[in-house]
Amino acid sequence: MSFPHAARPTSSAPCAPVPSCTEPVSLAAVSLRRSWIAAFSLLSAALASSDAAVAFPHVVRSGETLAQIAERVYGRVQMEQVLVAANGLDTGSGVPITPGLRLEIPAVGHRRVRGGETWASLAEELLGAADRSDVLALSNDSMPWIEPADGQEILVPYNLRYVVGQTDTLLSVAYRFLGERDKAWMLDKYNHLKQKPLRRGTVILVPITQLPLTAAGREEASSSGALVRSEGAGQVREAQRRADAEIPLLVSDVRNGRYIDAVVRGNKVLGFGELATQQIATVQRQLVEAYVALDAGGLAETACGAWRKADPRAILDPVEISPKILRVCTTPGAMPPPDPEVDASLDAGAPPPDGGR
């Protein structure tokens, strides 16, 4: 299809009764449409290149509808509207879609925290802005002022792209995708709207955390490699949450002298999977005390070595720690690894305390 050029002579024939007939309107409409396509493409590319935008492909088969796909992948027909928004579709419920169409199936991401990372730094990397740290923290049952632990696997919300419609408000969008109108304030802050009303055509992001996959959905995601790219696909996070529930019981076992129970529980927790570094340190510290009480010196030494490896800065205070534990934890096998910061200062040739005199 070709569009009229400004230099083309005007025909004397009557103009066809279509919106593109009038040349200034046509050019403006084309320009606006191209601007929206370019902006949407840039936003899509930016989000697709991010590790946080976890999704997997699905090729529509003959006879499939969005509602059927939503029910098979998520177990809920209502998730059809998420598929509509994620793929820029505008279709009614149950309307067949074209076979062969490649859809993006949204799913949450997972990320292992490294030492020194904060909610703000993680939010900037994974969600696009440091001031979205409160959403990231709350999505992981934490608070923005309680920093994540080293080795902790966190859930990363899926940033759903949504194009605002004529009658949309933050209240209606929050209810549609988050299930609560009260979260409209969060969407306002998340999108830096500063309480300005939504305008038709505006693209906003909706951070969604409730995207659990069915067995069929997980199988499809796994076959596409999406779960591999998404760290432990939530399995590590689940193991760490189970450990959080068991650790207080472990501490109680040791405090109340139930040392055999403590040994059983502690080793069970360690077998859950990849725990956060602080979780490992806490469990091994309790096992040290239990093993010492049971006169299992070798096991106590091994546990103390694991404890001090997970927490090299742990202080062996003789006021708080029994002589038996001190004796076990000061053997060569229980010594922590060298502190890299100390090694770095020595390599740099730090001057001796007396100034070399």
Coordinates of C-alpha atoms in Angstrom, one line a residue, residues 8 93 145 151 170 179 182 250 252 259 268 317:
R8 CA 1.7 14.6 -6.1
S93 CA -12.7 -14.6 25.5
W145 CA 15.2 -2.1 54.9
G151 CA 23.0 -17.0 48.3
L170 CA -5.1 2.5 37.9
G179 CA -6.6 -8.8 42.1
D182 CA -5.6 -1.2 46.8
L250 CA 16.6 -26.6 65.3
S252 CA 15.0 -24.9 70.1
Y259 CA 20.8 -33.1 70.7
K268 CA 17.7 -32.8 57.0
D317 CA 33.8 -15.5 72.3

